[in-house]
Amino acid sequence: MNFTERNAGTQRKDLILPKNRIDPALLYLGISALEQIRKTEEYLYQKSLIQFQRDITNIINGSNLNANVDAEQELIKRANNLSLVPSEPSIGTGALLQVNLGPTKSNADNDATVTTSIEKIQKISRRFDGDDTLQNIIHWIGAHGSIIPSKIESREWCIVDLNKFPIEPIGVNINMGRTLQFIGCWPSGRLEIRPSTKEWREELG
């Protein structure tokens, strides 16, 4: 593309394209290549991941993501979700479940679909009985962000099982009433919330 280096010999090095070195044909090919990249599923997913990161950070900070829901209303919504969660089993009993609100760096390294991670990650964990259901888990997650359950149920976001390989989303709608034992989260479980890929958004179930 005939770029030249500016600020050579310094810590900050920039690439510039002087007017006298512009090749129209080469420039057109470069722009065309960039436009094609912007249409790829990988590019679109990474773009959605950036927005997802912003949303999760705002949720962790107490936002509902809805301009019509203020902080006090959001607290009430979270409390309502928490009221639907079964009591936590005593220490030494039940299954320990951990949920990452967003992809962590280590998990991103192990998954080709995720190349960035949330700077301010929140991990939540508690114990559940083996006969507690995925619906109970969704309510518990909703107690940390009331908008999250609807994002998951609409398949805009998804929950993946980190204990499975390859990592894959859990079909929330068809598994909502099924127990932790049934979905493989017993005697422990590691789940993570992520933006959905195009394939998962369009898949039924």
mmCIF file of C-alpha atoms in Angstrom:
data_model
loop_
_atom_site.group_PDB
_atom_site.id
_atom_site.type_symbol
_atom_site.label_atom_id
_atom_site.label_comp_id
_atom_site.label_asym_id
_atom_site.label_seq_id
_atom_site.Cartn_x
_atom_site.Cartn_y
_atom_site.Cartn_z
ATOM 1 C CA MET A 1 0.000 0.000 0.000
ATOM 2 C CA ASN A 2 3.125 2.246 -0.152
ATOM 3 C CA PHE A 3 2.904 3.370 3.474
ATOM 4 C CA THR A 4 5.878 5.118 5.029
ATOM 5 C CA GLU A 5 6.914 5.234 8.667
ATOM 6 C CA ARG A 6 6.675 8.460 10.635
ATOM 7 C CA ASN A 7 8.474 9.186 13.905
ATOM 8 C CA ALA A 8 11.113 6.554 13.168
ATOM 9 C CA GLY A 9 13.447 5.964 16.077
ATOM 10 C CA THR A 10 10.838 6.945 18.664
ATOM 11 C CA GLN A 11 8.486 4.870 20.810
ATOM 12 C CA ARG A 12 5.512 6.012 18.779
ATOM 13 C CA LYS A 13 5.700 4.932 15.165
ATOM 14 C CA ASP A 14 2.912 5.819 12.750
ATOM 15 C CA LEU A 15 2.284 4.619 9.228
ATOM 16 C CA ILE A 16 1.172 7.298 6.778
ATOM 17 C CA LEU A 17 0.319 7.264 3.087
ATOM 18 C CA PRO A 18 1.725 10.366 1.348
ATOM 19 C CA LYS A 19 -0.314 11.697 -1.557
ATOM 20 C CA ASN A 20 2.557 11.252 -3.979
ATOM 21 C CA ARG A 21 2.710 7.531 -3.180
ATOM 22 C CA ILE A 22 -0.985 6.737 -3.578
ATOM 23 C CA ASP A 23 -1.670 3.988 -6.096
ATOM 24 C CA PRO A 24 -5.414 4.222 -6.909
ATOM 25 C CA ALA A 25 -5.668 0.611 -8.041
ATOM 26 C CA LEU A 26 -3.857 -0.694 -4.965
ATOM 27 C CA LEU A 27 -5.906 1.568 -2.701
ATOM 28 C CA TYR A 28 -9.116 0.263 -4.234
ATOM 29 C CA LEU A 29 -8.023 -3.335 -3.664
ATOM 30 C CA GLY A 30 -7.188 -2.542 -0.048
ATOM 31 C CA ILE A 31 -10.561 -0.892 0.595
ATOM 32 C CA SER A 32 -12.375 -3.786 -1.111
ATOM 33 C CA ALA A 33 -10.522 -6.292 1.052
ATOM 34 C CA LEU A 34 -11.499 -4.376 4.217
ATOM 35 C CA GLU A 35 -15.138 -4.258 3.129
ATOM 36 C CA GLN A 36 -15.126 -8.029 2.633
ATOM 37 C CA ILE A 37 -13.634 -8.567 6.081
ATOM 38 C CA ARG A 38 -16.400 -6.444 7.626
ATOM 39 C CA LYS A 39 -18.957 -8.912 6.219
ATOM 40 C CA THR A 40 -17.378 -12.012 7.735
ATOM 41 C CA GLU A 41 -19.017 -13.759 10.680
ATOM 42 C CA GLU A 42 -15.809 -13.497 12.709
ATOM 43 C CA TYR A 43 -15.707 -9.700 12.292
ATOM 44 C CA LEU A 44 -19.396 -9.347 13.146
ATOM 45 C CA TYR A 45 -18.980 -11.530 16.234
ATOM 46 C CA GLN A 46 -15.987 -9.559 17.470
ATOM 47 C CA LYS A 47 -17.957 -6.356 16.917
ATOM 48 C CA SER A 48 -20.847 -7.747 18.980
ATOM 49 C CA LEU A 49 -18.351 -8.783 21.656
ATOM 50 C CA ILE A 50 -17.176 -5.186 22.035
ATOM 51 C CA GLN A 51 -20.764 -4.039 22.640
ATOM 52 C CA PHE A 52 -21.303 -6.989 24.964
ATOM 53 C CA GLN A 53 -18.300 -5.921 27.014
ATOM 54 C CA ARG A 54 -19.726 -2.431 27.395
ATOM 55 C CA ASP A 55 -23.127 -3.813 28.390
ATOM 56 C CA ILE A 56 -21.752 -6.245 30.971
ATOM 57 C CA THR A 57 -19.573 -3.538 32.513
ATOM 58 C CA ASN A 58 -22.633 -1.282 32.819
ATOM 59 C CA ILE A 59 -24.660 -4.132 34.349
ATOM 60 C CA ILE A 60 -21.928 -4.827 36.902
ATOM 61 C CA ASN A 61 -22.064 -1.135 37.760
ATOM 62 C CA GLY A 62 -25.809 -1.384 38.434
ATOM 63 C CA SER A 63 -27.371 -0.488 35.079
ATOM 64 C CA ASN A 64 -30.382 -2.165 33.473
ATOM 65 C CA LEU A 65 -29.317 -1.001 29.952
ATOM 66 C CA ASN A 66 -32.812 0.437 29.606
ATOM 67 C CA ALA A 67 -32.994 4.224 29.835
ATOM 68 C CA ASN A 68 -36.523 3.926 31.252
ATOM 69 C CA VAL A 69 -35.340 1.874 34.245
ATOM 70 C CA ASP A 70 -33.504 3.844 36.918
ATOM 71 C CA ALA A 71 -31.109 2.457 39.518
ATOM 72 C CA GLU A 72 -33.798 2.042 42.181
ATOM 73 C CA GLN A 73 -36.088 0.158 39.811
ATOM 74 C CA GLU A 74 -33.214 -2.070 38.793
ATOM 75 C CA LEU A 75 -32.523 -2.937 42.424
ATOM 76 C CA ILE A 76 -36.161 -3.948 42.819
ATOM 77 C CA LYS A 77 -36.017 -6.120 39.694
ATOM 78 C CA ARG A 78 -32.860 -7.827 40.940
ATOM 79 C CA ALA A 79 -34.446 -8.411 44.342
ATOM 80 C CA ASN A 80 -37.493 -9.980 42.665
ATOM 81 C CA ASN A 81 -35.225 -12.404 40.817
ATOM 82 C CA LEU A 82 -33.397 -13.247 44.027
ATOM 83 C CA SER A 83 -36.695 -14.013 45.770
ATOM 84 C CA LEU A 84 -37.278 -16.811 43.229
ATOM 85 C CA VAL A 85 -33.966 -18.528 43.992
ATOM 86 C CA PRO A 86 -34.041 -21.548 46.371
ATOM 87 C CA SER A 87 -32.186 -21.304 49.663
ATOM 88 C CA GLU A 88 -28.504 -22.109 49.422
ATOM 89 C CA PRO A 89 -27.523 -25.540 50.780
ATOM 90 C CA SER A 90 -25.312 -25.607 53.839
ATOM 91 C CA ILE A 91 -21.530 -25.734 53.509
ATOM 92 C CA GLY A 92 -20.334 -29.175 52.464
ATOM 93 C CA THR A 93 -23.533 -30.052 50.610
ATOM 94 C CA GLY A 94 -24.894 -29.267 47.164
ATOM 95 C CA ALA A 95 -23.092 -28.414 43.952
ATOM 96 C CA LEU A 96 -20.820 -25.396 43.688
ATOM 97 C CA LEU A 97 -21.740 -23.397 40.608
ATOM 98 C CA GLN A 98 -19.584 -20.594 39.205
ATOM 99 C CA VAL A 99 -20.730 -18.199 36.500
ATOM 100 C CA ASN A 100 -18.495 -15.739 34.679
ATOM 101 C CA LEU A 101 -20.339 -12.620 33.554
ATOM 102 C CA GLY A 102 -18.392 -12.367 30.330
ATOM 103 C CA PRO A 103 -15.479 -14.314 28.800
ATOM 104 C CA THR A 104 -12.316 -14.341 30.876
ATOM 105 C CA LYS A 105 -8.885 -14.135 29.274
ATOM 106 C CA SER A 106 -7.991 -17.766 29.983
ATOM 107 C CA ASN A 107 -11.245 -19.052 28.492
ATOM 108 C CA ALA A 108 -10.903 -16.745 25.496
ATOM 109 C CA ASP A 109 -7.482 -18.261 24.824
ATOM 110 C CA ASN A 110 -9.106 -21.704 24.652
ATOM 111 C CA ASP A 111 -11.909 -20.669 22.321
ATOM 112 C CA ALA A 112 -11.223 -19.477 18.789
ATOM 113 C CA THR A 113 -14.488 -17.492 18.695
ATOM 114 C CA VAL A 114 -13.355 -15.190 21.500
ATOM 115 C CA THR A 115 -10.253 -13.049 21.050
ATOM 116 C CA THR A 116 -10.867 -10.350 23.633
ATOM 117 C CA SER A 117 -11.962 -10.397 27.257
ATOM 118 C CA ILE A 118 -13.735 -8.067 29.637
ATOM 119 C CA GLU A 119 -11.411 -5.919 31.697
ATOM 120 C CA LYS A 120 -13.756 -5.780 34.666
ATOM 121 C CA ILE A 121 -14.929 -9.352 35.001
ATOM 122 C CA GLN A 122 -17.291 -10.510 37.705
ATOM 123 C CA LYS A 123 -17.448 -14.113 38.818
ATOM 124 C CA ILE A 124 -20.423 -15.160 40.890
ATOM 125 C CA SER A 125 -20.718 -18.458 42.721
ATOM 126 C CA ARG A 126 -22.940 -20.276 45.198
ATOM 127 C CA ARG A 127 -24.157 -23.778 46.008
ATOM 128 C CA PHE A 128 -27.275 -25.414 44.595
ATOM 129 C CA ASP A 129 -28.997 -28.745 45.202
ATOM 130 C CA GLY A 130 -28.818 -31.352 42.470
ATOM 131 C CA ASP A 131 -32.574 -31.138 41.884
ATOM 132 C CA ASP A 132 -32.517 -27.353 41.487
ATOM 133 C CA THR A 133 -33.243 -26.370 37.903
ATOM 134 C CA LEU A 134 -31.717 -24.229 35.214
ATOM 135 C CA GLN A 135 -34.619 -21.818 35.804
ATOM 136 C CA ASN A 136 -33.298 -21.328 39.351
ATOM 137 C CA ILE A 137 -29.869 -20.530 37.905
ATOM 138 C CA ILE A 138 -31.363 -17.990 35.496
ATOM 139 C CA HIS A 139 -33.190 -16.231 38.346
ATOM 140 C CA TRP A 140 -29.962 -16.185 40.367
ATOM 141 C CA ILE A 141 -28.101 -14.616 37.441
ATOM 142 C CA GLY A 142 -30.975 -12.147 37.094
ATOM 143 C CA ALA A 143 -30.325 -11.062 40.665
ATOM 144 C CA HIS A 144 -26.996 -9.709 39.394
ATOM 145 C CA GLY A 145 -28.517 -7.999 36.358
ATOM 146 C CA SER A 146 -32.240 -8.129 35.631
ATOM 147 C CA ILE A 147 -31.786 -7.716 31.870
ATOM 148 C CA ILE A 148 -29.524 -10.778 31.563
ATOM 149 C CA PRO A 149 -32.265 -13.484 31.585
ATOM 150 C CA SER A 150 -34.156 -11.894 28.687
ATOM 151 C CA LYS A 151 -30.905 -11.477 26.739
ATOM 152 C CA ILE A 152 -30.213 -15.190 27.203
ATOM 153 C CA GLU A 153 -33.752 -16.362 26.437
ATOM 154 C CA SER A 154 -33.841 -14.283 23.244
ATOM 155 C CA ARG A 155 -30.463 -15.822 22.263
ATOM 156 C CA GLU A 156 -28.817 -12.431 21.928
ATOM 157 C CA TRP A 157 -26.521 -13.798 24.649
ATOM 158 C CA CYS A 158 -25.899 -17.373 25.685
ATOM 159 C CA ILE A 159 -24.620 -19.485 28.571
ATOM 160 C CA VAL A 160 -21.779 -21.847 27.726
ATOM 161 C CA ASP A 161 -20.637 -24.854 29.741
ATOM 162 C CA LEU A 162 -16.887 -24.493 30.333
ATOM 163 C CA ASN A 163 -16.613 -28.083 31.525
ATOM 164 C CA LYS A 164 -17.496 -29.414 28.095
ATOM 165 C CA PHE A 165 -15.184 -29.666 25.112
ATOM 166 C CA PRO A 166 -15.717 -28.230 22.663
ATOM 167 C CA ILE A 167 -17.329 -25.386 24.576
ATOM 168 C CA GLU A 168 -20.938 -24.993 23.504
ATOM 169 C CA PRO A 169 -24.038 -23.047 24.589
ATOM 170 C CA ILE A 170 -26.744 -24.577 26.739
ATOM 171 C CA GLY A 171 -30.187 -24.638 25.151
ATOM 172 C CA VAL A 172 -31.912 -22.584 27.833
ATOM 173 C CA ASN A 173 -35.457 -22.721 26.492
ATOM 174 C CA ILE A 174 -35.584 -26.539 26.256
ATOM 175 C CA ASN A 175 -33.638 -27.107 29.490
ATOM 176 C CA MET A 176 -35.274 -24.484 31.708
ATOM 177 C CA GLY A 177 -37.115 -27.021 33.890
ATOM 178 C CA ARG A 178 -34.344 -29.605 33.946
ATOM 179 C CA THR A 179 -32.125 -30.226 36.951
ATOM 180 C CA LEU A 180 -28.457 -29.411 37.405
ATOM 181 C CA GLN A 181 -27.709 -33.116 37.363
ATOM 182 C CA PHE A 182 -29.455 -33.476 34.008
ATOM 183 C CA ILE A 183 -27.597 -30.582 32.343
ATOM 184 C CA GLY A 184 -24.215 -31.728 33.679
ATOM 185 C CA CYS A 185 -23.620 -29.194 36.448
ATOM 186 C CA TRP A 186 -23.223 -31.764 39.204
ATOM 187 C CA PRO A 187 -21.281 -32.089 41.489
ATOM 188 C CA SER A 188 -19.990 -28.730 40.224
ATOM 189 C CA GLY A 189 -20.442 -26.438 37.265
ATOM 190 C CA ARG A 190 -18.597 -23.669 35.460
ATOM 191 C CA LEU A 191 -20.725 -21.496 33.212
ATOM 192 C CA GLU A 192 -20.034 -18.326 31.281
ATOM 193 C CA ILE A 193 -22.225 -15.694 29.640
ATOM 194 C CA ARG A 194 -21.219 -14.640 26.135
ATOM 195 C CA PRO A 195 -22.724 -12.928 23.103
ATOM 196 C CA SER A 196 -24.273 -15.509 20.787
ATOM 197 C CA THR A 197 -22.799 -16.451 17.449
ATOM 198 C CA LYS A 198 -24.977 -16.092 14.363
ATOM 199 C CA GLU A 199 -25.446 -19.874 14.214
ATOM 200 C CA TRP A 200 -26.690 -20.040 17.801
ATOM 201 C CA ARG A 201 -29.054 -17.090 17.384
ATOM 202 C CA GLU A 202 -30.657 -18.756 14.370
ATOM 203 C CA GLU A 203 -30.772 -22.293 15.768
ATOM 204 C CA LEU A 204 -34.037 -23.470 17.274
ATOM 205 C CA GLY A 205 -34.299 -24.840 20.812
#
